[in-house]
Coordinates of C-alpha atoms in Angstrom, one line a residue:
M1 CA 20.7 0.9 -24.2
A2 CA 18.0 0.1 -26.8
Y3 CA 14.4 -0.9 -26.5
R4 CA 11.6 -1.9 -28.8
R5 CA 8.4 -0.2 -27.8
H6 CA 4.9 0.4 -29.1
A7 CA 4.3 3.5 -31.2
L8 CA 1.7 6.0 -30.1
E9 CA 0.5 8.3 -32.8
A10 CA -1.0 10.8 -30.3
G11 CA 2.3 11.1 -28.5
G12 CA 4.1 12.1 -31.7
Y13 CA 6.3 8.9 -32.0
D14 CA 7.3 6.9 -35.0
E15 CA 7.5 3.2 -34.6
G16 CA 10.7 2.1 -32.8
F17 CA 12.9 -0.8 -33.8
V18 CA 15.4 -2.9 -32.0
G19 CA 18.7 -1.1 -32.0
E20 CA 17.1 2.4 -32.2
P21 CA 18.2 4.6 -29.2
L22 CA 15.5 5.8 -26.9
L23 CA 14.8 9.4 -28.0
N24 CA 13.0 12.5 -26.7
P25 CA 10.5 14.0 -29.1
T26 CA 13.1 16.6 -30.0
G27 CA 15.4 13.8 -31.4
S28 CA 18.0 14.0 -28.7
P29 CA 18.9 11.0 -26.7
A30 CA 17.0 10.6 -23.4
R31 CA 18.9 10.7 -20.2
A32 CA 19.2 7.4 -18.4
H33 CA 16.9 8.5 -15.6
E34 CA 14.2 10.2 -17.6
A35 CA 11.3 9.2 -19.7
P36 CA 10.4 11.0 -22.9
S37 CA 9.0 14.3 -22.0
S38 CA 5.8 14.0 -24.1
I39 CA 5.0 10.8 -22.3
D40 CA 5.2 12.6 -18.9
S41 CA 2.5 15.0 -20.2
M42 CA 0.2 12.3 -21.6
P43 CA -3.0 11.4 -19.8
W44 CA -2.9 8.1 -17.9
S45 CA -4.8 6.1 -20.6
H46 CA -2.2 7.2 -23.2
K47 CA 0.7 6.3 -21.0
K48 CA -0.7 2.9 -20.4
A49 CA -1.1 2.4 -24.1
A50 CA 2.4 3.7 -24.8
W51 CA 4.2 1.4 -22.4
S52 CA 2.1 -1.8 -22.1
G53 CA 2.7 -3.2 -25.5
S54 CA 3.4 -6.9 -26.0
D55 CA 6.6 -6.5 -28.0
T56 CA 9.8 -8.0 -26.8
V57 CA 12.0 -5.7 -24.9
V58 CA 15.8 -6.2 -24.9
N59 CA 18.1 -4.4 -22.6
F60 CA 21.8 -4.4 -22.6
S61 CA 22.7 -3.3 -19.1
D62 CA 25.9 -1.6 -18.1
D63 CA 27.6 -4.8 -17.1
G64 CA 26.8 -6.4 -20.5
T65 CA 24.2 -8.8 -19.3
E66 CA 21.3 -9.2 -21.8
L67 CA 17.9 -9.3 -20.4
A68 CA 15.4 -10.8 -22.8
L69 CA 11.7 -10.5 -21.8
E70 CA 9.2 -12.6 -23.7
S71 CA 6.3 -10.3 -23.1
L72 CA 5.3 -7.1 -21.3
G73 CA 1.6 -7.6 -22.0
S74 CA 0.6 -9.2 -18.6
S75 CA 0.6 -7.4 -15.3
Q76 CA 2.8 -10.1 -13.7
D77 CA 5.5 -9.7 -16.4
L78 CA 5.4 -5.9 -16.1
D79 CA 5.8 -6.1 -12.4
S80 CA 8.7 -8.5 -12.6
T81 CA 10.4 -6.4 -15.2
H82 CA 9.9 -3.3 -13.1
L83 CA 11.5 -5.1 -10.1
R84 CA 14.3 -6.3 -12.3
A85 CA 15.0 -2.7 -13.3
Q86 CA 15.5 -2.0 -9.6
G87 CA 18.2 -4.7 -9.5
H88 CA 16.2 -7.5 -8.0
E89 CA 14.6 -10.7 -9.3
A90 CA 11.1 -11.6 -8.3
A91 CA 11.2 -14.2 -5.5
L92 CA 7.8 -13.9 -3.8
K93 CA 4.3 -14.5 -5.2
R94 CA 2.1 -11.5 -5.7
S95 CA -0.8 -12.8 -3.5
F96 CA -1.8 -9.5 -1.9
S97 CA -4.5 -7.2 -3.2
L98 CA -5.1 -3.5 -2.5
L99 CA -7.6 -4.5 0.2
S100 CA -5.3 -7.0 1.9
A101 CA -2.4 -4.4 1.7
L102 CA -4.7 -1.9 3.3
G103 CA -5.6 -4.5 5.9
L104 CA -1.9 -5.1 6.6
G105 CA -1.3 -1.4 7.0
F106 CA -4.3 -0.5 9.2
S107 CA -4.0 -3.7 11.3
I108 CA -0.6 -2.2 12.5
T109 CA -1.8 1.4 12.7
S110 CA -5.4 1.0 14.0
S111 CA -5.4 4.7 14.8
W112 CA -8.4 4.9 17.1
V113 CA -7.0 2.1 19.3
G114 CA -3.5 3.5 19.2
Y115 CA -4.6 6.9 20.4
L116 CA -6.6 5.4 23.2
S117 CA -3.3 4.0 24.6
N118 CA -1.7 7.4 25.0
F119 CA -4.3 10.2 25.0
G120 CA -3.9 10.5 28.8
Q121 CA -0.6 12.1 28.3
N122 CA -2.2 14.8 26.0
L123 CA -4.6 15.5 28.8
I124 CA -1.6 16.3 31.0
Y125 CA -0.1 18.5 28.3
G126 CA -3.1 20.7 27.8
G127 CA -6.5 19.1 28.5
P128 CA -9.2 18.1 26.0
R129 CA -8.2 20.6 23.4
V130 CA -4.7 19.1 23.0
V131 CA -6.3 15.7 22.8
V132 CA -8.7 16.8 20.0
F133 CA -6.8 19.4 18.1
G134 CA -3.4 17.9 18.7
L135 CA -4.7 14.9 16.8
L136 CA -6.0 17.1 14.0
I137 CA -2.6 18.8 13.6
A138 CA -0.8 15.5 13.8
T139 CA -3.1 14.2 10.9
V140 CA -2.1 17.2 8.7
V141 CA 1.6 16.6 9.5
Q142 CA 1.3 12.9 8.8
C143 CA -0.5 13.5 5.5
V144 CA 2.4 15.7 4.3
I145 CA 4.9 13.0 5.3
T146 CA 2.9 10.1 3.8
L147 CA 2.2 11.9 0.5
G148 CA 6.0 12.4 0.0
L149 CA 6.9 8.9 1.2
S150 CA 4.2 7.2 -1.0
E151 CA 5.7 8.9 -4.0
V152 CA 9.0 7.4 -3.2
A153 CA 7.3 4.0 -2.8
S154 CA 5.7 4.5 -6.2
A155 CA 9.0 5.3 -7.8
F156 CA 10.9 2.4 -6.2
P157 CA 8.3 -0.3 -5.2
S158 CA 10.4 -3.0 -3.4
A159 CA 10.3 -4.7 0.0
G160 CA 13.4 -3.1 1.4
P161 CA 13.5 -0.5 4.1
L162 CA 13.0 2.6 2.9
G163 CA 9.4 -13.4 23.2
P164 CA 10.0 -17.0 22.3
I165 CA 8.7 -18.1 18.9
K166 CA 5.4 -19.8 18.8
A167 CA 3.1 -21.0 16.0
S168 CA 1.4 -18.4 13.9
P169 CA -0.7 -18.2 10.7
L170 CA 2.5 -16.9 9.0
F171 CA 4.0 -20.4 9.4
L172 CA 0.9 -22.6 9.6
C173 CA -0.9 -21.2 6.6
P174 CA 1.3 -18.5 4.9
R175 CA -0.9 -18.4 1.8
M176 CA -3.8 -17.3 4.1
V177 CA -2.0 -14.1 5.2
P178 CA -3.8 -11.8 2.8
K179 CA -7.2 -13.1 4.0
I180 CA -6.0 -12.7 7.6
T181 CA -5.1 -9.1 7.1
R182 CA -8.5 -8.4 5.5
A183 CA -10.1 -10.0 8.5
A184 CA -7.9 -7.8 10.8
L185 CA -9.1 -4.7 8.9
F186 CA -12.7 -5.8 9.5
L187 CA -12.0 -6.4 13.2
A188 CA -10.5 -2.9 13.7
V189 CA -13.1 -1.0 11.7
S190 CA -16.1 -2.9 13.1
G191 CA -14.7 -2.4 16.6
F192 CA -14.7 1.3 16.0
F193 CA -18.4 1.4 15.1
V194 CA -19.3 -0.8 18.1
V195 CA -17.4 1.3 20.6
F196 CA -18.4 4.6 19.0
G197 CA -22.0 3.6 19.1
L198 CA -21.8 2.5 22.7
V199 CA -20.2 5.8 23.7
L200 CA -22.9 7.9 21.9
G201 CA -25.8 5.7 23.1
L202 CA -24.8 5.2 26.8
R203 CA -23.2 8.5 27.6
R204 CA -24.6 10.1 30.8
Q205 CA -23.3 13.6 30.4
T206 CA -22.3 16.0 27.6
Q207 CA -19.7 18.8 28.1
S208 CA -20.0 22.2 26.5
A209 CA -17.9 23.3 23.6
S210 CA -16.1 25.7 26.0
F211 CA -14.8 22.8 28.0
I212 CA -13.2 21.3 24.9
T213 CA -11.5 24.6 24.0
Q214 CA -10.6 25.7 27.5
P215 CA -7.0 26.7 27.9
G216 CA -4.8 26.4 30.9
L217 CA -5.6 22.8 31.8
G218 CA -2.1 21.5 31.3
T219 CA -0.3 20.1 34.3
S220 CA 3.0 19.0 32.7
G221 CA 5.0 22.0 33.8
W222 CA 5.8 23.0 30.2
N223 CA 4.7 26.3 28.7
A224 CA 1.7 26.2 26.4
G225 CA 3.7 26.3 23.1
T226 CA 6.1 23.5 24.0
A227 CA 3.2 21.4 25.5
W228 CA 1.3 21.8 22.2
V229 CA 4.2 20.5 20.1
L230 CA 4.7 17.6 22.6
G231 CA 1.0 16.9 22.3
V232 CA 1.2 16.8 18.5
G233 CA 4.2 14.5 18.6
N234 CA 2.3 12.2 21.1
A235 CA -0.8 12.1 18.8
M236 CA 1.3 11.0 15.8
Y237 CA 1.6 7.7 17.6
A238 CA -1.9 7.1 16.1
Y239 CA -0.3 6.8 12.7
G240 CA 2.7 4.7 13.6
G241 CA 3.8 2.2 11.0
I242 CA 2.2 3.9 8.1
D243 CA 4.9 2.5 5.9
A244 CA 3.9 -1.2 6.4
A245 CA 2.4 -1.7 2.9
I246 CA 5.8 -0.7 1.4
H247 CA 7.3 -3.9 2.6
I248 CA 5.0 -6.2 0.6
A249 CA 5.6 -4.2 -2.6
E250 CA 7.0 -7.4 -4.2
E251 CA 3.9 -9.3 -3.3
I252 CA 1.2 -7.1 -4.8
P253 CA 0.3 -6.4 -8.5
Q254 CA 1.0 -2.9 -9.8
P255 CA 2.8 -1.8 -6.6
G256 CA 3.6 1.6 -8.0
K257 CA -0.2 2.3 -8.0
N258 CA -1.5 0.1 -5.1
I259 CA 1.1 0.8 -2.4
P260 CA 0.6 4.6 -2.4
Q261 CA -3.1 4.1 -2.4
A262 CA -2.9 1.7 0.6
M263 CA -0.7 4.1 2.5
N264 CA -2.8 7.1 2.0
L265 CA -6.1 5.2 2.6
T266 CA -4.6 4.0 5.9
V267 CA -4.1 7.6 7.0
L268 CA -7.6 8.5 5.8
I269 CA -9.3 5.6 7.7
G270 CA -7.2 6.4 10.7
F271 CA -8.4 10.0 10.8
V272 CA -12.1 9.2 10.2
T273 CA -12.0 6.7 13.1
A274 CA -9.6 8.4 15.6
F275 CA -10.9 12.0 15.3
P276 CA -14.6 11.3 15.8
M277 CA -13.8 8.9 18.7
S278 CA -11.6 11.6 20.4
L279 CA -14.4 14.2 20.0
A280 CA -17.1 11.9 21.4
L281 CA -14.9 10.8 24.4
M282 CA -13.9 14.4 25.3
F283 CA -17.5 15.7 25.1
S284 CA -18.6 12.8 27.3
M285 CA -15.9 13.0 29.9
K286 CA -16.8 13.7 33.5
D287 CA -13.7 13.9 35.7
M288 CA -10.4 14.7 33.9
D289 CA -8.2 14.3 37.0
S290 CA -9.5 10.8 37.7
I291 CA -8.6 9.8 34.1
I292 CA -5.1 11.3 34.4
N293 CA -4.4 9.6 37.7
S294 CA -5.8 6.3 36.5
K295 CA -3.4 3.4 35.6
L296 CA -5.6 2.7 32.6
P297 CA -7.0 6.1 31.4
S298 CA -9.1 4.6 28.6
A299 CA -10.9 2.2 30.9
E300 CA -11.6 4.9 33.5
L301 CA -13.0 7.2 30.7
F302 CA -15.3 4.5 29.3
Y303 CA -16.6 3.8 32.9
Q304 CA -17.3 7.5 33.4
I305 CA -19.3 7.6 30.1
T306 CA -21.2 4.3 30.4
G307 CA -21.4 3.7 34.2
S308 CA -21.3 -0.1 33.4
K309 CA -18.4 -2.4 34.3
I310 CA -19.9 -5.0 31.9
V311 CA -19.9 -2.6 29.0
V312 CA -16.4 -1.4 29.8
T313 CA -15.2 -5.0 30.0
I314 CA -16.6 -5.8 26.6
I315 CA -15.0 -2.7 25.1
M316 CA -11.7 -3.4 26.7
V317 CA -11.6 -7.0 25.5
W318 CA -12.3 -6.0 22.0
I319 CA -9.6 -3.3 22.2
I320 CA -7.1 -5.7 23.7
L321 CA -7.6 -8.2 20.9
I322 CA -6.8 -5.4 18.4
Y323 CA -4.0 -4.0 20.5
F324 CA -2.3 -7.4 20.9
R325 CA -2.4 -7.8 17.1
M326 CA -1.0 -4.3 16.7
R327 CA 1.8 -4.0 19.2
L328 CA 2.6 -7.2 21.0
D329 CA 3.2 -9.5 18.1
Q330 CA 6.6 -10.6 19.3
F331 CA 5.1 -12.6 22.2
G332 CA 3.1 -14.9 19.9
P333 CA -0.5 -16.2 20.2
A334 CA -1.7 -18.9 22.6
M335 CA -2.3 -22.1 20.8
T336 CA -5.5 -22.7 22.8
S337 CA -7.2 -19.7 21.2
L338 CA -7.9 -19.9 17.5
T339 CA -9.3 -16.4 17.4
V340 CA -6.3 -14.8 19.0
M341 CA -4.0 -16.9 16.8
I342 CA -5.8 -15.6 13.6
V343 CA -5.5 -11.9 14.4
A344 CA -2.3 -11.8 16.4
C345 CA 1.3 -11.7 15.2
T346 CA 0.8 -11.8 11.5
S347 CA 1.0 -8.2 10.2
Q348 CA 4.1 -7.1 12.1
W349 CA 5.9 -10.4 11.5
V350 CA 5.2 -10.0 7.8
T351 CA 6.6 -6.4 7.6
S352 CA 9.6 -6.9 9.9
G353 CA 10.5 -10.2 8.2
R354 CA 10.3 -8.7 4.8
M355 CA 12.6 -5.8 5.9
A356 CA 15.2 -8.2 7.3
W357 CA 15.0 -10.3 4.1
A358 CA 15.4 -7.3 1.8
F359 CA 18.4 -6.1 3.8
A360 CA 20.0 -9.5 3.7
R361 CA 19.4 -9.6 -0.1
D362 CA 21.5 -6.5 -0.4
Q363 CA 24.3 -7.9 1.8
G364 CA 23.4 -5.6 4.7
I365 CA 23.6 -8.1 7.6
P366 CA 25.9 -11.0 8.5
Y367 CA 25.2 -14.3 6.8
S368 CA 23.3 -12.5 4.2
K369 CA 23.2 -15.5 1.8
Y370 CA 21.6 -17.6 4.5
F371 CA 18.9 -15.1 5.6
S372 CA 18.0 -14.0 2.0
H373 CA 16.7 -17.5 1.3
V374 CA 13.0 -17.8 0.4
S375 CA 11.3 -21.1 1.4
P376 CA 10.0 -22.8 -1.7
S377 CA 7.3 -24.7 0.2
L378 CA 6.0 -21.7 2.3
D379 CA 6.7 -19.0 -0.3
F380 CA 8.1 -16.5 2.2
P381 CA 11.5 -15.7 3.8
V382 CA 11.3 -18.0 6.8
R383 CA 14.8 -17.5 8.0
A384 CA 14.7 -13.7 8.0
T385 CA 11.3 -13.7 9.7
V386 CA 12.6 -16.0 12.5
L387 CA 15.6 -13.7 12.8
S388 CA 13.3 -10.7 13.2
M389 CA 11.2 -12.6 15.8
T390 CA 14.2 -13.7 17.8
F391 CA 15.5 -10.1 17.9
C392 CA 12.0 -9.0 19.2
G393 CA 12.2 -11.6 21.9
F394 CA 15.6 -10.5 23.2
Y395 CA 14.4 -6.9 22.7
G396 CA 11.6 -7.6 25.2
L397 CA 14.1 -8.8 27.8
I398 CA 15.1 -5.2 28.3
Y399 CA 11.9 -4.9 30.4
L400 CA 13.4 -7.2 33.0
A401 CA 16.4 -4.9 33.4
S402 CA 14.7 -1.6 33.4
S403 CA 11.0 -0.8 32.8
T404 CA 11.9 2.9 32.4
A405 CA 14.3 2.2 29.6
F406 CA 11.9 -0.2 27.9
N407 CA 9.0 2.3 28.1
S408 CA 11.3 5.0 26.5
I409 CA 12.0 2.6 23.6
I410 CA 8.3 2.0 23.1
T411 CA 7.3 5.7 23.2
S412 CA 10.2 6.5 20.8
A413 CA 8.4 4.7 18.0
V414 CA 7.1 8.0 16.5
L415 CA 10.6 9.5 16.5
Y416 CA 12.5 6.5 15.0
L417 CA 9.9 5.8 12.3
S418 CA 9.7 9.5 11.4
I419 CA 13.4 9.7 10.9
T420 CA 13.3 6.9 8.4
Y421 CA 10.5 8.7 6.6
A422 CA 12.4 12.0 6.5
I423 CA 15.8 10.8 5.2
P424 CA 14.7 9.7 1.7
Q425 CA 12.7 12.9 1.2
G426 CA 15.6 15.0 2.4
I427 CA 17.9 13.3 -0.1
I428 CA 15.4 13.9 -2.9
V429 CA 15.3 17.6 -2.1
T430 CA 19.1 18.0 -1.9
R431 CA 19.7 16.0 -5.1
G432 CA 16.7 17.3 -7.0
R433 CA 13.5 15.5 -7.8
E434 CA 14.2 15.4 -11.6
T435 CA 17.4 13.5 -11.1
S436 CA 16.4 11.3 -8.1
L437 CA 13.0 10.0 -9.1
P438 CA 12.2 8.0 -12.2
A439 CA 8.8 7.9 -14.0
R440 CA 6.1 6.8 -11.6
V441 CA 2.3 6.5 -11.3
W442 CA 2.0 8.5 -8.1
N443 CA 3.6 11.7 -9.2
L444 CA 3.0 14.8 -7.0
G445 CA 4.6 17.1 -9.6
K446 CA 5.7 20.5 -8.1
A447 CA 3.6 19.8 -5.0
G448 CA 6.1 17.1 -4.2
Y449 CA 8.7 19.8 -3.3
I450 CA 6.3 21.0 -0.6
C451 CA 6.1 17.5 0.9
N452 CA 9.8 16.7 0.5
I453 CA 10.8 20.0 2.2
L454 CA 8.2 20.2 4.9
S455 CA 8.6 16.5 6.0
P456 CA 12.2 16.8 7.2
L457 CA 11.6 20.2 8.8
L458 CA 8.4 19.1 10.7
I459 CA 10.0 15.9 11.8
T460 CA 13.1 17.8 13.0
V461 CA 11.0 20.1 15.1
I462 CA 8.6 17.5 16.5
G463 CA 11.4 14.9 16.9
T464 CA 13.5 17.4 19.0
C465 CA 10.6 18.0 21.3
L466 CA 10.0 14.3 21.6
C467 CA 13.4 14.1 23.3
F468 CA 12.2 16.4 26.1
P469 CA 11.0 14.9 29.4
P470 CA 7.2 14.6 29.5
Q471 CA 6.9 16.6 32.8
L472 CA 8.8 19.2 34.8
P473 CA 10.6 19.1 37.1
V474 CA 12.7 16.2 35.8
T475 CA 13.3 13.2 38.1
T476 CA 14.9 9.8 37.5
G477 CA 11.4 8.4 37.3
N478 CA 10.0 10.7 34.6
A479 CA 13.2 11.4 32.6
N480 CA 13.2 10.8 28.9
Y481 CA 15.9 8.4 27.8
T482 CA 15.1 8.7 24.1
P483 CA 18.2 10.8 23.3
A484 CA 20.5 8.3 25.0
I485 CA 18.8 5.3 23.2
L486 CA 18.9 7.1 19.9
F487 CA 22.6 7.9 20.3
G488 CA 23.3 4.3 21.3
L489 CA 21.4 3.0 18.2
F490 CA 23.3 5.4 16.0
M491 CA 26.6 4.1 17.4
V492 CA 25.5 0.5 16.7
V493 CA 24.6 1.4 13.1
L494 CA 28.0 3.1 12.6
C495 CA 29.8 0.0 14.0
I496 CA 27.8 -2.3 11.7
W497 CA 28.6 -0.1 8.7
Y498 CA 32.2 0.1 9.6
M499 CA 32.4 -3.8 9.8
R500 CA 30.1 -4.6 6.8
G501 CA 29.8 -1.4 4.8
H502 CA 32.3 -2.6 2.2
K503 CA 30.1 -5.7 1.6
F504 CA 26.9 -3.9 1.2
T505 CA 26.0 -3.9 -2.5
G506 CA 22.6 -2.3 -2.8
P507 CA 20.5 -2.6 -5.9
K508 CA 21.9 -1.8 -9.3
I509 CA 19.2 0.3 -10.9
D510 CA 18.5 0.3 -14.7
W511 CA 17.0 3.8 -14.9
E512 CA 15.9 3.4 -18.6
L513 CA 14.1 0.1 -18.0
L514 CA 12.7 1.5 -14.8
N515 CA 11.2 4.4 -16.8
L516 CA 10.0 2.1 -19.5
T517 CA 8.0 -0.1 -17.2
A518 CA 6.8 2.5 -14.7
C519 CA 3.8 4.0 -16.5
R520 CA 1.4 1.3 -17.6

C-alpha cells in the first residue's frame, strides 16, 4: 500500500510522494498494523499536524479496490475514512456531540437511581458497610474495566457490539434524539441534587460512624468473604450499560476521542452521585430490618429519613420517571404524557437498535440485507430497531410464565454485560497489544496491560459469585437460575453460529489506513 502524507520536520520525515511505501524512520517498511514509531512518541499537537493534512490519500487495498479520498482536511472526511478503514461505509449522520453521548450513556446507567433499586440486597449481605464500601470497591473494579474497554473503543470506533411497539421520539422526531439524551442527563443529575438535598435537610436522625462500619450484620447465610464479593457484584449494577456510547460511534465526530471520554465520564458522574447518596442514606437510616423486609426498600428508607409521605411520593415519582427511562424502555411511553414520552424509551432503543443493525451489516443475523437498511427519511436503522423492540416485547412475556426466571434474567445484567467487556480485553492480552491494537487517541500504554489482565480476572471471580444463590439455605423460591440461563443462551449462540457462521463476514480492516487516520 502507498499513501501521500504531510511531511513533518520535527518528526524526522522527508516529504512523501504517491507511490512511496510507508516507512519507519529507520527506513524499513512499516508493518500493516503499526504506525511509524516516531509518530507514536510525538506529542498530540504534532500527531495532529502529521496526519491531518489535506493531500489526497490513495489506498490500494488487498482486494485491489482503489479508494480515492478527495480530502482529509475536514473532521467529517477523516471520520468517514477512519470508518472505511474498519471495513464499513458511513451510513448515519454524525449528529451526536460529546454531551449528548454522555447523556445517552448516563441516561441508561443513572448510577444513583440504579443502586437505589438493589441496595437492600447489600444490607442483607453485610449491612451498611457492604452498601457503602461495596459500591466503592465496585467503582474501582468498573474503572479498570472501563479504561480497558474505552481503549478498544478508541482503536475501533464503530457501532457494532463489542412490550408492543408504541410511538417514541426515536420515530416521531429522530433528529431530536441528541437533544433528548441531553435532557435526560439533566433530569438524572438534577434529580440527584433534589433528592440529596431533601435527605440532608429533612433527616431526623444521624447514625454514628461505628454503625456504618459495624461487622456481623449480614443475614444472607454466607460467610463474610463470600458475602462481600456478592455485595460488590450487586453494587456493579449501578454501572450497568457503561458501553452505551460505543454504539453511536458512527454518529459522533472524532469517535476515537469522544467515545472514551463519554464512557469514563459516565463512570465518574455515576460515582460522584451514587457514593454520596449511599453515605447520606446509611447515616440517616433508622431501622435496617424494616428496610430489608419492605417490598420497596428505597421508599421505606426515604420515609424513615423524612417522615413525610408527601416528600416520599415526590421523590419516588421523580425516581420512577428516571427508572422507566433507564430500564423499562421496551414497554413504550403513554401517548397521553408528553413528558414521559420525551424521557422514556429513547436511549436503550438507540443502543439496542444500533447493535442489531451493526450485526446485520456484518451478516450476523438472518435476513441481514433487510435489517441492515437505514431509512433515508428518518436517518436511522428503523428495521433493526423494530426488530430489537419486538424481541424485548417477547422477552417480557417470560414474566407471565415465571416471575422467578424473569427476575433472574434481570439481575443477571451485570454478569452478561461484564462477559462482553472481558472477552475483547482477554483477546488483546493473549494476542499482544502491539499486534491487536492500531494507533489510537486513547492509548493507555503499558498501563493497558494492567486493565486488560485484571478485567477478565475480576469479572471471572465476581461473575462466578453472581451465580451463587443470594441466600442460604437454598429453596426453589430463592434459587439463582443465572447459570441455567447463561448455559441456555450459550447453546442458542452456538446453534446460531452453526447455522450462520459461514455467512458471517465481519469487517475487513485496512490496518495501514486505520493507523493513518487514527491520530489527528
